Coordinates of C-alpha atoms in Angstrom, one line a residue:
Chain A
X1 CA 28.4 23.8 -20.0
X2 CA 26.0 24.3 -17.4
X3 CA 21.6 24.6 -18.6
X4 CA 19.5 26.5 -16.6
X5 CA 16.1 25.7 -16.0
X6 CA 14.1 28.1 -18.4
X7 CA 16.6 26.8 -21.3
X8 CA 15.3 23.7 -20.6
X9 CA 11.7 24.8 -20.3
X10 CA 12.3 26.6 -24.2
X11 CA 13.6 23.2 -25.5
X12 CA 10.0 21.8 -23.4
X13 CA 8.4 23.9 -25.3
X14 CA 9.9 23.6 -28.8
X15 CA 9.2 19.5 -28.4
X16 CA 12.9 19.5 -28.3
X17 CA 13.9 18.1 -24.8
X18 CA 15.8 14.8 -24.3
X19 CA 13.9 13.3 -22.0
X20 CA 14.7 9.6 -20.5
X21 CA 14.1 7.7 -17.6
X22 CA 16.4 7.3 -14.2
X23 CA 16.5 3.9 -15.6
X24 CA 17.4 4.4 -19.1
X25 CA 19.7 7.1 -17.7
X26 CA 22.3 4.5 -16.4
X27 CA 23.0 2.7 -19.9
X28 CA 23.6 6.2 -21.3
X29 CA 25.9 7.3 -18.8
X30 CA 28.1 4.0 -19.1
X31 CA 27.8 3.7 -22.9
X32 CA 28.7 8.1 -22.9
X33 CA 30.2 8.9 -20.4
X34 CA 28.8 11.5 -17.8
X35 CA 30.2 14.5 -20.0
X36 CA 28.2 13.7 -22.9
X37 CA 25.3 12.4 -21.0
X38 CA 24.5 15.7 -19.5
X39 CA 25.0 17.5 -22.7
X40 CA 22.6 15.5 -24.3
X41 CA 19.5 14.7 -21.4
X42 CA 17.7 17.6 -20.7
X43 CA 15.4 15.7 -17.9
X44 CA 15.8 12.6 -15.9
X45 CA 12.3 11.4 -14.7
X46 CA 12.1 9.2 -11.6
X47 CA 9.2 7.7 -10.3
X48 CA 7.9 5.6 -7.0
X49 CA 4.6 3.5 -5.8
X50 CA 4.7 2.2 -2.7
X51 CA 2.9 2.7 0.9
X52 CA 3.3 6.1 2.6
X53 CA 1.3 6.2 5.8
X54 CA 2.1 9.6 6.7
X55 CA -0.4 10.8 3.7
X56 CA -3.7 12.5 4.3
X57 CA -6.8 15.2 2.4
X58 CA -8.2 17.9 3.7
X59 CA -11.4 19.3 1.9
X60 CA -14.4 22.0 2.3
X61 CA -17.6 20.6 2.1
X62 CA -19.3 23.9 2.0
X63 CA -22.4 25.4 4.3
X64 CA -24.8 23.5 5.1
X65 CA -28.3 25.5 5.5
X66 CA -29.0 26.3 8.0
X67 CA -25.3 26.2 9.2
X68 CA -23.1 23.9 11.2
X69 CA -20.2 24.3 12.5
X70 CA -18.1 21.1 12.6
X71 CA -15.0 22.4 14.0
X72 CA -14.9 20.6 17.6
X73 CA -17.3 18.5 16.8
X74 CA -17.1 14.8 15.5
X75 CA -17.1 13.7 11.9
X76 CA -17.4 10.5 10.1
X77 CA -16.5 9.6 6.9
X78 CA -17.9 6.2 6.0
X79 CA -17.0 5.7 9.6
X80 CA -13.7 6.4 10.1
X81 CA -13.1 9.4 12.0
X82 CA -11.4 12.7 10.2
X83 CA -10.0 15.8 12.0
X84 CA -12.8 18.5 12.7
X85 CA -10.1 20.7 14.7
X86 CA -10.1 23.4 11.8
X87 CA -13.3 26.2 10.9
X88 CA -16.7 25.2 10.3
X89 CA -16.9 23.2 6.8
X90 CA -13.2 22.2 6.7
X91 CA -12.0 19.1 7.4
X92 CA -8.7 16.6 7.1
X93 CA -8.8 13.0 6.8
X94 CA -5.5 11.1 7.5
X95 CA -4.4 7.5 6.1
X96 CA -3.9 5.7 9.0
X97 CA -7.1 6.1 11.1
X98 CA -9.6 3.4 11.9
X99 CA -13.1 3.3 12.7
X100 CA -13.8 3.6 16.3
X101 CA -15.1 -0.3 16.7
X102 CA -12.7 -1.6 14.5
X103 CA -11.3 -4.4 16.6
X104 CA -8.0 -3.5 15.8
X105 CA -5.3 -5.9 17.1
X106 CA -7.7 -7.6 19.9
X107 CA -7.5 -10.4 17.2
X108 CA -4.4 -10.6 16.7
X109 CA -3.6 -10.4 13.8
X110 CA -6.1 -7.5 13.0
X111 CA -7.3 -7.1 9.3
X112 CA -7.8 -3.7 9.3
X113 CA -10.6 -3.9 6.6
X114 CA -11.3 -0.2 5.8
X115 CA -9.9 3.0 7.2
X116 CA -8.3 6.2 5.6
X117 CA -6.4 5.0 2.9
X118 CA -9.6 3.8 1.8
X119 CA -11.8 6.1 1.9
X120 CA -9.0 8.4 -0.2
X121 CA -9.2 5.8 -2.2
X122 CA -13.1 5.9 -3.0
X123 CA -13.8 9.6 -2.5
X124 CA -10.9 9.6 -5.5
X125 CA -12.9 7.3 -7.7
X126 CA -15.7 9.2 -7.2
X127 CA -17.8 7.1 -4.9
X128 CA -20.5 8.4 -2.2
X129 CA -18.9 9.0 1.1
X130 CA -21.6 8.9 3.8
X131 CA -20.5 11.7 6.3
X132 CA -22.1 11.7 9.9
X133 CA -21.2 14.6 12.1
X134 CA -22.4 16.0 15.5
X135 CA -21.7 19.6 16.4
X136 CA -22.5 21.9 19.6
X137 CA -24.6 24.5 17.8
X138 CA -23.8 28.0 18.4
X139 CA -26.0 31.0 17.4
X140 CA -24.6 31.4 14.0
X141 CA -24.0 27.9 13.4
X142 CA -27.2 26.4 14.8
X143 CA -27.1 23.0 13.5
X144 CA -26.3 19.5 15.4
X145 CA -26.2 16.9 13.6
X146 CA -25.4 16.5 9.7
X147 CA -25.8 13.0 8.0
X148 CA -25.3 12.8 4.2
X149 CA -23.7 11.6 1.1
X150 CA -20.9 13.2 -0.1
X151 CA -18.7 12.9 -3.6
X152 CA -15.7 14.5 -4.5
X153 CA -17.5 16.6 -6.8
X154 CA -19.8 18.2 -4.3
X155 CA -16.3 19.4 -2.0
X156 CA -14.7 22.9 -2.8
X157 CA -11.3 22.1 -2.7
X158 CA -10.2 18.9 -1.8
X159 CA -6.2 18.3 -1.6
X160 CA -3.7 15.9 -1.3
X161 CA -1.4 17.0 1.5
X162 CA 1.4 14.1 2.5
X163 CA 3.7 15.0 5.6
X164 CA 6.2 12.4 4.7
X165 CA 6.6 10.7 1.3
X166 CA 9.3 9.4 -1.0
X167 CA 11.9 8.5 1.7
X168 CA 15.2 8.3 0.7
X169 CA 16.4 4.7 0.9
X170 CA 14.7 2.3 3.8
X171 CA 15.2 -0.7 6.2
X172 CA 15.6 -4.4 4.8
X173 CA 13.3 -5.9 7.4
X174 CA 13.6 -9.5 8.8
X175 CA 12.6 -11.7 12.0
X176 CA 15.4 -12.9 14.4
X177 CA 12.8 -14.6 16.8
X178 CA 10.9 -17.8 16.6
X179 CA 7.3 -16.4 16.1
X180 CA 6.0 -14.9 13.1
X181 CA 5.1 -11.2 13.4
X182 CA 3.3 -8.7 11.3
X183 CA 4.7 -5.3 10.8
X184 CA 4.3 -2.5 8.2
X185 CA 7.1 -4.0 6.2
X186 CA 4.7 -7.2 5.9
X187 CA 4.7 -10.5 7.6
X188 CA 7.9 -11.4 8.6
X189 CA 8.3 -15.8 9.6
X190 CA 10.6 -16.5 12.4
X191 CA 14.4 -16.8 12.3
X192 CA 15.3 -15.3 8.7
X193 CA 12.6 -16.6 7.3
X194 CA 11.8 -13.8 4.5
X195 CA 13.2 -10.4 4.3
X196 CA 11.1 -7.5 3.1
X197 CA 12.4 -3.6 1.4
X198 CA 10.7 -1.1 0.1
X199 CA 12.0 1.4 -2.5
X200 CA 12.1 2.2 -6.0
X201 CA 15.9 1.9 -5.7
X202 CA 17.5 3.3 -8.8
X203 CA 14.2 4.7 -9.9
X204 CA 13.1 6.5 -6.4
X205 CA 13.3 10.5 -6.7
X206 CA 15.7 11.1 -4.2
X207 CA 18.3 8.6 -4.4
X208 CA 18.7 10.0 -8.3
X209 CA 19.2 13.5 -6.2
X210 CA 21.2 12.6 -3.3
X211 CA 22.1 15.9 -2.4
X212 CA 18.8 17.6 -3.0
X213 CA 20.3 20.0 -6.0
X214 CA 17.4 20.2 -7.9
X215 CA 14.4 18.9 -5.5
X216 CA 13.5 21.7 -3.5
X217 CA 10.1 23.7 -2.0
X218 CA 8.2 24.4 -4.9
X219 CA 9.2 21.6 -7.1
X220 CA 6.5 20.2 -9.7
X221 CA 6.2 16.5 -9.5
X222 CA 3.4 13.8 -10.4
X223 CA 1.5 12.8 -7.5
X224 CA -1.3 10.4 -7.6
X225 CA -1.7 10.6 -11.3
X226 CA -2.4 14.3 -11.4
X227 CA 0.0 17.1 -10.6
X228 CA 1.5 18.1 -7.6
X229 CA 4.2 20.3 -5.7
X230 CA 6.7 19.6 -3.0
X231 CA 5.9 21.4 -0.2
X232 CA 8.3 21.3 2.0
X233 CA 11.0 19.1 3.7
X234 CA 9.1 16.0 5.2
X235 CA 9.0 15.5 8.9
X236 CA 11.8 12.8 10.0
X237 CA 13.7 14.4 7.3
X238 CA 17.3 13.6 7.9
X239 CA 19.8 14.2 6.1
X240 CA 23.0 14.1 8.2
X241 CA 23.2 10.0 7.6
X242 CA 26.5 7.4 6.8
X243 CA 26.9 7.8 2.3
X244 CA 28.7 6.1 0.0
X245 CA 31.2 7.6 -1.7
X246 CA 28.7 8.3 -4.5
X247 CA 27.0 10.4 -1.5
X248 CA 23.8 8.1 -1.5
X249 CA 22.3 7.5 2.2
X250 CA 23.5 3.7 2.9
X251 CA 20.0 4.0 5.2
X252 CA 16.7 5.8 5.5
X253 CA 17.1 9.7 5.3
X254 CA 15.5 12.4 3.3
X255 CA 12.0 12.4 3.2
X256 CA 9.5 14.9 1.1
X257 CA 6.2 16.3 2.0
X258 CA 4.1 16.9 -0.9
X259 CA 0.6 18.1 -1.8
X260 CA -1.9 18.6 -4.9
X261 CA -5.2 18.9 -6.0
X262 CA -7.3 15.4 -5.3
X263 CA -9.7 16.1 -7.8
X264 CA -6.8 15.8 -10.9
X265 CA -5.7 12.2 -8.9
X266 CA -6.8 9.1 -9.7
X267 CA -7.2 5.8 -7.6
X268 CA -4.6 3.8 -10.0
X269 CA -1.9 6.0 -8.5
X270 CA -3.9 6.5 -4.9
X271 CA -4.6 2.8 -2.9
X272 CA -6.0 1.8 0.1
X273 CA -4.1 -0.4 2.1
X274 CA -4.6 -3.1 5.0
X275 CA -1.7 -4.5 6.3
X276 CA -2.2 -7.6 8.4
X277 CA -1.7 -7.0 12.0
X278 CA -0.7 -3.3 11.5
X279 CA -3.4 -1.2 10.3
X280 CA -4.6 0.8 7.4
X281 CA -2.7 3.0 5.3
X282 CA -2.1 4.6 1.5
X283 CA -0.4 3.7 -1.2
X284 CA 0.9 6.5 -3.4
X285 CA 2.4 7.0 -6.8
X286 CA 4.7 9.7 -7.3
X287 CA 7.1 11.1 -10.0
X288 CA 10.0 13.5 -10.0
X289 CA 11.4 14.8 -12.8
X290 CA 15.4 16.1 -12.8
X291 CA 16.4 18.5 -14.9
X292 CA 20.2 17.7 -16.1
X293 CA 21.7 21.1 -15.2
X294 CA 25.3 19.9 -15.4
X295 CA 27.8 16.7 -14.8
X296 CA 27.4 16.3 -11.2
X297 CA 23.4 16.2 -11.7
X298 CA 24.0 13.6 -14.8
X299 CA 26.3 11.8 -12.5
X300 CA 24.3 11.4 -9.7
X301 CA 20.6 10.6 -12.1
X302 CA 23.1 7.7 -13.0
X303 CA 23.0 5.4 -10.1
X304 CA 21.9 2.1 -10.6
X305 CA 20.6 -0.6 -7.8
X306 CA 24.1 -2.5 -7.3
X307 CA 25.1 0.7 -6.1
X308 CA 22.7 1.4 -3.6
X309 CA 22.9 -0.1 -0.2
X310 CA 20.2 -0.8 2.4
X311 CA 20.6 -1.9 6.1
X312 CA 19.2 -5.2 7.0
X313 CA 17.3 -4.6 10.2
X314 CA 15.1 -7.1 13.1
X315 CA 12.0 -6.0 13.0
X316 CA 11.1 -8.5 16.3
X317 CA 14.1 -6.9 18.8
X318 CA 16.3 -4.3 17.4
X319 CA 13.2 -2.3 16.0
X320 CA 10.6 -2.4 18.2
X321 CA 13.2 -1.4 20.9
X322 CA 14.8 1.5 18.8
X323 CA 18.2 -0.2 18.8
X324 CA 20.9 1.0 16.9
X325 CA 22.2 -2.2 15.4
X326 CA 21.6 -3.3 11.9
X327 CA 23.0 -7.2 10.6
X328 CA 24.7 -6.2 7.3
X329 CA 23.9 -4.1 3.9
X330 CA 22.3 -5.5 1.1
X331 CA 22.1 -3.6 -2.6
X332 CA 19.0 -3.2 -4.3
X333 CA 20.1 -5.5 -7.0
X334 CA 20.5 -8.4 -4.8
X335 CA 17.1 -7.7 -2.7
X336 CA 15.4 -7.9 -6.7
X337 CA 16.9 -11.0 -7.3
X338 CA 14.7 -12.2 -5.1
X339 CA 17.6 -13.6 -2.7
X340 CA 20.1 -11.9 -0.4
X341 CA 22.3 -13.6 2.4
X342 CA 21.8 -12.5 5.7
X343 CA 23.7 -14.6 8.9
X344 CA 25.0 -17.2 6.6
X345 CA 21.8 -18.1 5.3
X346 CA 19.8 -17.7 2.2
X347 CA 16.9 -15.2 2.6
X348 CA 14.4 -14.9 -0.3
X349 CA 12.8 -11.1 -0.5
X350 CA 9.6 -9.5 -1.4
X351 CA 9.4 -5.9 -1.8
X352 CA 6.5 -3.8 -0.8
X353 CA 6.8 -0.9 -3.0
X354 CA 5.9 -1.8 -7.0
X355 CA 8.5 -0.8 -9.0
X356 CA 6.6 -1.9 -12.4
X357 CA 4.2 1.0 -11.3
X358 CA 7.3 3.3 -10.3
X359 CA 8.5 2.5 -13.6
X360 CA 5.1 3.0 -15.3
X361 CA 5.1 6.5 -13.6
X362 CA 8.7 7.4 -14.6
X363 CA 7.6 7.2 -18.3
X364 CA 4.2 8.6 -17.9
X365 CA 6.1 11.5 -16.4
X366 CA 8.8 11.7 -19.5
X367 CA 6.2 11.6 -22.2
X368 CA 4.4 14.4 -20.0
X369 CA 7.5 16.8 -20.5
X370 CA 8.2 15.2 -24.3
X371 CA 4.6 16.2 -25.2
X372 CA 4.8 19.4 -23.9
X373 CA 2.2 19.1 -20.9
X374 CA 4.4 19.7 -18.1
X375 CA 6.9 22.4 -17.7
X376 CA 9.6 22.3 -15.0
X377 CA 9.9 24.5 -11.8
X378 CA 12.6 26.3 -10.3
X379 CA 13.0 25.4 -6.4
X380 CA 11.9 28.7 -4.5
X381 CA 13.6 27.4 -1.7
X382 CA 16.0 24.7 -1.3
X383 CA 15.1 21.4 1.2
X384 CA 18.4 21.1 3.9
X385 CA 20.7 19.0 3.2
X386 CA 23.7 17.7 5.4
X387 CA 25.4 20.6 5.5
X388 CA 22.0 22.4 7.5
X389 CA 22.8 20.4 10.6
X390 CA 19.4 18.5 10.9
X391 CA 19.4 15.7 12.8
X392 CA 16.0 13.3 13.3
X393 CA 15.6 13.6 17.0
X394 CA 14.7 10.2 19.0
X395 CA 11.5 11.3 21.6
X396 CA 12.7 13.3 24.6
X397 CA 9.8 14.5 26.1
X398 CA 9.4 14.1 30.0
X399 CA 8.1 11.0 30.3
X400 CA 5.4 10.4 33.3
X401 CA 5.3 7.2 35.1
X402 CA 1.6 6.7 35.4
X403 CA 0.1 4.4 32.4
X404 CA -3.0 6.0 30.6
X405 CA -5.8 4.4 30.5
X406 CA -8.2 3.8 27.5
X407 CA -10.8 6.0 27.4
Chain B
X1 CA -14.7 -38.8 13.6
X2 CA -14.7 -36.8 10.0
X3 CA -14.9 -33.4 9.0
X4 CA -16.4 -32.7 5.5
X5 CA -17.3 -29.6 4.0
X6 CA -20.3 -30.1 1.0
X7 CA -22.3 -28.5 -1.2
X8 CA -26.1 -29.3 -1.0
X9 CA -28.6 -28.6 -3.5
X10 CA -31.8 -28.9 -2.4
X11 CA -35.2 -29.4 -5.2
X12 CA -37.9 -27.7 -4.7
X13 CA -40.1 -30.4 -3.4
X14 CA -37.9 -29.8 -0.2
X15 CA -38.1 -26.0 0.4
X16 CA -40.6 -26.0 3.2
X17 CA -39.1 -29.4 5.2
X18 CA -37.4 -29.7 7.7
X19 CA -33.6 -32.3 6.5
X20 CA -31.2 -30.7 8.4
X21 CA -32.3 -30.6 11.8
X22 CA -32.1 -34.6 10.8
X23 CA -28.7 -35.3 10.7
X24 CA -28.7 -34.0 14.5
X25 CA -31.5 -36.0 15.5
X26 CA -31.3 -39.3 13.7
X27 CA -27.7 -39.0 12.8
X28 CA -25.8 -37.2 15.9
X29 CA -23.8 -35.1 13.3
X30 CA -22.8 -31.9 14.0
X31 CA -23.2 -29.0 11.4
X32 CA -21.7 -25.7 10.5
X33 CA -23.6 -23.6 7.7
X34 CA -21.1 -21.8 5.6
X35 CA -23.7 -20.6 3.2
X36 CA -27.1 -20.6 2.0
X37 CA -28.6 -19.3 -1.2
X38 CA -31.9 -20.0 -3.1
X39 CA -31.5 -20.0 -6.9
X40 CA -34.0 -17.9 -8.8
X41 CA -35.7 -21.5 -10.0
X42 CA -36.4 -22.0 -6.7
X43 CA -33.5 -24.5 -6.1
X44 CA -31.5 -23.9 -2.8
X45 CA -28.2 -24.2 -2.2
X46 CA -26.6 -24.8 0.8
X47 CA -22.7 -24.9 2.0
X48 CA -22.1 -27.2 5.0
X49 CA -19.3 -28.1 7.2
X50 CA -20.2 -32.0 8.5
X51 CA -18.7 -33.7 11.8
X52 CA -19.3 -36.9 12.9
X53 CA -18.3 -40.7 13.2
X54 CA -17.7 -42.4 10.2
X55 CA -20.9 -44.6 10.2
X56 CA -23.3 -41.8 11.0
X57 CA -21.5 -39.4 8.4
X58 CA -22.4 -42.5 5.6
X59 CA -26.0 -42.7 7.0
X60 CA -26.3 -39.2 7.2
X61 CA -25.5 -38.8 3.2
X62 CA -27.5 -41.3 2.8
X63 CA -30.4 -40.1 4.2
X64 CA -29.9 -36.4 2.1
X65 CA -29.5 -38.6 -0.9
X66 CA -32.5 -40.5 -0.4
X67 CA -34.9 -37.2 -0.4
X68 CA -32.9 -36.3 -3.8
X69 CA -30.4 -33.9 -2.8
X70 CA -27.7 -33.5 -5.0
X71 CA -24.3 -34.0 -3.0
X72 CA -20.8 -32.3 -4.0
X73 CA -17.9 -32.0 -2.3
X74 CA -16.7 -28.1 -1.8
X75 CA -13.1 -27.2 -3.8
X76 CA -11.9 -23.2 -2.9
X77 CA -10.5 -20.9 -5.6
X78 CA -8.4 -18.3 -5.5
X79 CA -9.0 -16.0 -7.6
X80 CA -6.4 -12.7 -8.9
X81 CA -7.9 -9.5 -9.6
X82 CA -5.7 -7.8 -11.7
X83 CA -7.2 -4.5 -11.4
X84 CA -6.9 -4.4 -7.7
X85 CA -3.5 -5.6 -7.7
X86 CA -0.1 -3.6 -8.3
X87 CA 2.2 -6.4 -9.0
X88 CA 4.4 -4.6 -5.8
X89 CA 5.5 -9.0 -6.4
X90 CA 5.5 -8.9 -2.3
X91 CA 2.9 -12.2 -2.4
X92 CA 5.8 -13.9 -4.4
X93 CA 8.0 -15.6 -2.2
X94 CA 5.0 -16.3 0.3
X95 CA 3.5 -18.7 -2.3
X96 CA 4.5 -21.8 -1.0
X97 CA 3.8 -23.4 -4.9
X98 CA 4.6 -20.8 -7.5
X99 CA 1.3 -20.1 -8.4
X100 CA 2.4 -16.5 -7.9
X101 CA 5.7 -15.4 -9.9
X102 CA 7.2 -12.6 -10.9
X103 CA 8.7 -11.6 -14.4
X104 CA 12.7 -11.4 -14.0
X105 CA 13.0 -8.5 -16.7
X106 CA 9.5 -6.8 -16.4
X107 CA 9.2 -7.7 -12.9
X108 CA 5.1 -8.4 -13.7
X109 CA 3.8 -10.8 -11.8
X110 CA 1.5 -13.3 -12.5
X111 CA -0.9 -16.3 -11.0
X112 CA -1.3 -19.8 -12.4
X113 CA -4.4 -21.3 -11.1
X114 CA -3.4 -25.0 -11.9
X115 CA -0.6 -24.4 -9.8
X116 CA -2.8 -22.8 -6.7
X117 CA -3.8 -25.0 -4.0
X118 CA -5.7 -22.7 -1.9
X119 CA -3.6 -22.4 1.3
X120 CA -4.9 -19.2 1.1
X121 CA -1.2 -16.9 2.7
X122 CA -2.1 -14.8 -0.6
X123 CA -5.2 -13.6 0.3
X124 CA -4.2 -12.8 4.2
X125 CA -0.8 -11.1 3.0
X126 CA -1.7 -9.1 0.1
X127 CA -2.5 -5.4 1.1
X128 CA -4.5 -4.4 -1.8
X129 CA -6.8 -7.4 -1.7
X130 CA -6.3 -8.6 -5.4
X131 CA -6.4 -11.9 -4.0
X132 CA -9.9 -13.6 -3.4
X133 CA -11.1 -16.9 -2.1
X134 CA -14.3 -18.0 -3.6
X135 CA -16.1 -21.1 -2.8
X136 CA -16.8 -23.1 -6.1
X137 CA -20.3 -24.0 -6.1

């Protein structure tokens, strides 16, 4: 018999909801059956920590007096540059962007000390955030320059807003060639030397919702410790990938983009990140919860990492050059055994995600709902799925043949 | 030639005069300084990377002990900081020693100093910096 959202919600309220882990989820399902299983979870919580470059705040700072107008001018925050494209006092801050003299990779390999992810990270805990901005002045916005120390507490609103989060499933990453390289799966040593992955397998939200049943715009989730709300379908969302016959992706393909109120986060759940030789980015913890509407949802919230497949890709050729080809599939159990075979040879395997924290998450999420403090939301729109046609599109702009130069 | 990195403490009596400019001058050594400090009591401490032959490396330490300053040799640390770091366990398989390993059930990871000897791929790799190296004074 099928539950509806609001029934489960009630039993929420009551303190009455069976509430358990994607995790704990597969022993029940084998030891139940998925019949019984759905009867009896209400809510399957998932959970993932891991870096997700494509994450970034916006924030209002509020008139200055007399007023400036930073829009199309230039702002700093602790000298990394944010976007000033929006109105006067608004401004957005992505994870990924560097300080203007940061050397970048001129040293190869960069260390990308400080950028976005990391000033996230302190405005989160509260720090001062010295911003330095330079405007054009206008008659009702006379001011030029602005220099001053900010906290999260002096901003209006300041949110969360990730374009793409929680992908669905990712590349195994290794090194064919004979030099080392560093890449934003980690350093990767020449000819197999490592291989690196990064997903909270059995635990990540959307591998426990394949088909995107219950995940859709509007969805409340954790994000960064505090609450949260899928927004909308992330960009490179793709859904139209190879599946098993369980109907996971066997390779990267939905994606989420997700946003919520920074002040509520915390910097456990929200890191900066430098990644040798790439740059800077974010690390972010995030938490789904599934309600169990009916067998196919139970059955699906019961996957477990030997059944999840990821393809091993070169990160020095096939990558770089947007190649098709990947060397073989791997499950998640055998990348967390620390070991996989790739060519014939033994490949030991680090993962970049945490999945203690994703697990941590997961059950901070279920004793959320247990305790009453978090109520679930009906989708008001649903994110598309295979059957919508989306494809993620390679680049095909018109391509010019001069080079550009560095201004 | 020989490469040495030491830790100098200087007394007091020596604050204002001039000893290292003397192992260029008498001794033909050259010198890096990797760190300075004065001590609230005055005494200063001092960090130096030493290159020279053999013979004028021994007269050189010689001549520092002579004036009373206290000679060590430098050891590294490496230090964890647990609150920085998110046991992800991607440092793991780097670690050429186990110093670094990773909980098969709990997948926590932890870091054995005995184990540790400094080569340091930890503190380059890890993304969140939880891994420090501090020079043991």
């Amino acid at each position: 018999m099928a539950k509806t959202i609001e029934e489960i919600n009630e039993k929420i309220r009551e303190g009455k909801a069976v509430v358990v882990t994607a995790e704990e989820m597969i022993d029940i399902v084998r030891e139940k059956g998925v019949e019984k299983a759905a009867k009896e979870v209400d809510v399957v919580t998932t959970g993932t920590f891991g870096i997700m470059c494509s994450s970034g705040i916006y924030f209002n700072i509020g008139h200055t007096k007399p007023r400036i107008k930073l829009g199309g001018g230039k702002v700093y925050l602790n000298n990394v540059p944010a976007y000033a494209g929006f109105a006067a006092a608004d401004l957005f801050l992505g994870a990924n962007a560097l300080p203007d003299d940061d050397p970048r990779n001129r040293y190869y390999p960069g260390d990308f000390e400080y950028g976005g992810g990391h000033v996230i990270e302190d405005l989160v805990s509260g720090k001062e955030i010295l911003l330095t901005a330079t405007a054009y002045g206008t008659d009702c916005y006379p001011r030029k320059s602005l220099n001053a120390y900010i906290t999260i507490n002096d901003l209006n609103e300041a949110v969360l807003f990730n374009i793409r989060n929680a992908y669905q499933n990712y590349n195994v990453a290794v090194n064919l060639s004979n030099r080392p390289i560093y890449t934003y799966m980690g350093f990767l040593k020449p000819k197999l030397g490592n291989a690196n992955y990064s997903s909270a397998g059995q635990l990540s939200p959307l591998l426990n919702d394949p088909f995107y049943k219950t995940i859709g715009i509007g969805t409340k989730i954790f994000l960064g410790g505090g609450i949260g709300y899928v927004a909308w379908h992330g960009t490179q969302h793709n859904p139209n990938v190879p599946r098993t016959e369980r109907g996971v992706p066997k390779v990267g393909a939905g994606t989420l983009a997700v946003i919520g109120d920074l002040k509520g986060m915390s910097p456990k759940w929200l890191r900066g990140v430098s990644m040798k030789g790439y740059g800077v980015s974010l690390a972010v913890g995030i938490g789904v919860p599934i309600p169990i509407l009916d067998e196919e949802i139970a059955f699906y919230t019961s996957i477990s990492d030997d059944e999840i497949y990821a393809p091993v890709v070169d990160y020095s050729s096939t990558y770089p050059n947007r190649e098709p080809d990947i060397i073989t599939e791997v499950t998640y159990k055998q990348l967390r055994s620390g070991e996989i075979e790739v060519l014939g040879k033994k490949v030991p395997t680090s993962p970049l995600s945490s999945y203690v924290k994703a697990r941590e998450i997961a059950n901070i999420l279920k004793d959320w709902i247990k305790t009453g403090k978090f109520l679930l939301t009906k989708p008001s729109a649903p994110i598309p799925g295979p059957e919508s046609g989306i494809k993620f599109k390679p680049f095909s702009g018109r391509e010019i043949k001069e080079e550009v130069k560095e201004k | 030639m020989r490469t040495e990195r030491i830790v100098l403490h200087f007394p007091k009596h020596l604050a204002d005069k001039p000893v290292i400019v003397n192992l260029v001058r008498k001794f033909d050594l050259d010198f890096n300084i990797l760190k300075a400090t004065i001590t609230p009591d005055e005494e200063g401490v001092m960090v130096l990377e030493i290159t020279g032959e053999e013979e004028n490396f021994q007269k050189g330490i010689q001549y520092l002990k002579e004036l009373e300053v206290k000679i060590q040799p430098l050891s590294q640390d490496v230090i964890w900081d647990e609150t920085r770091c998110t046991h992800c366990g991607y440092c793991v398989s780097y670690c050429p020693t186990k110093a670094l390993q990773r909980d098969e059930k709990t997948y926590m990871v932890s870091f054995d100093p005995q184990k540790c000897t400094t080569c340091g791929i930890c503190v380059e790799i890890c993304p969140y910096k939880a891994m420090e190296i501090r020079l043991v004074i």
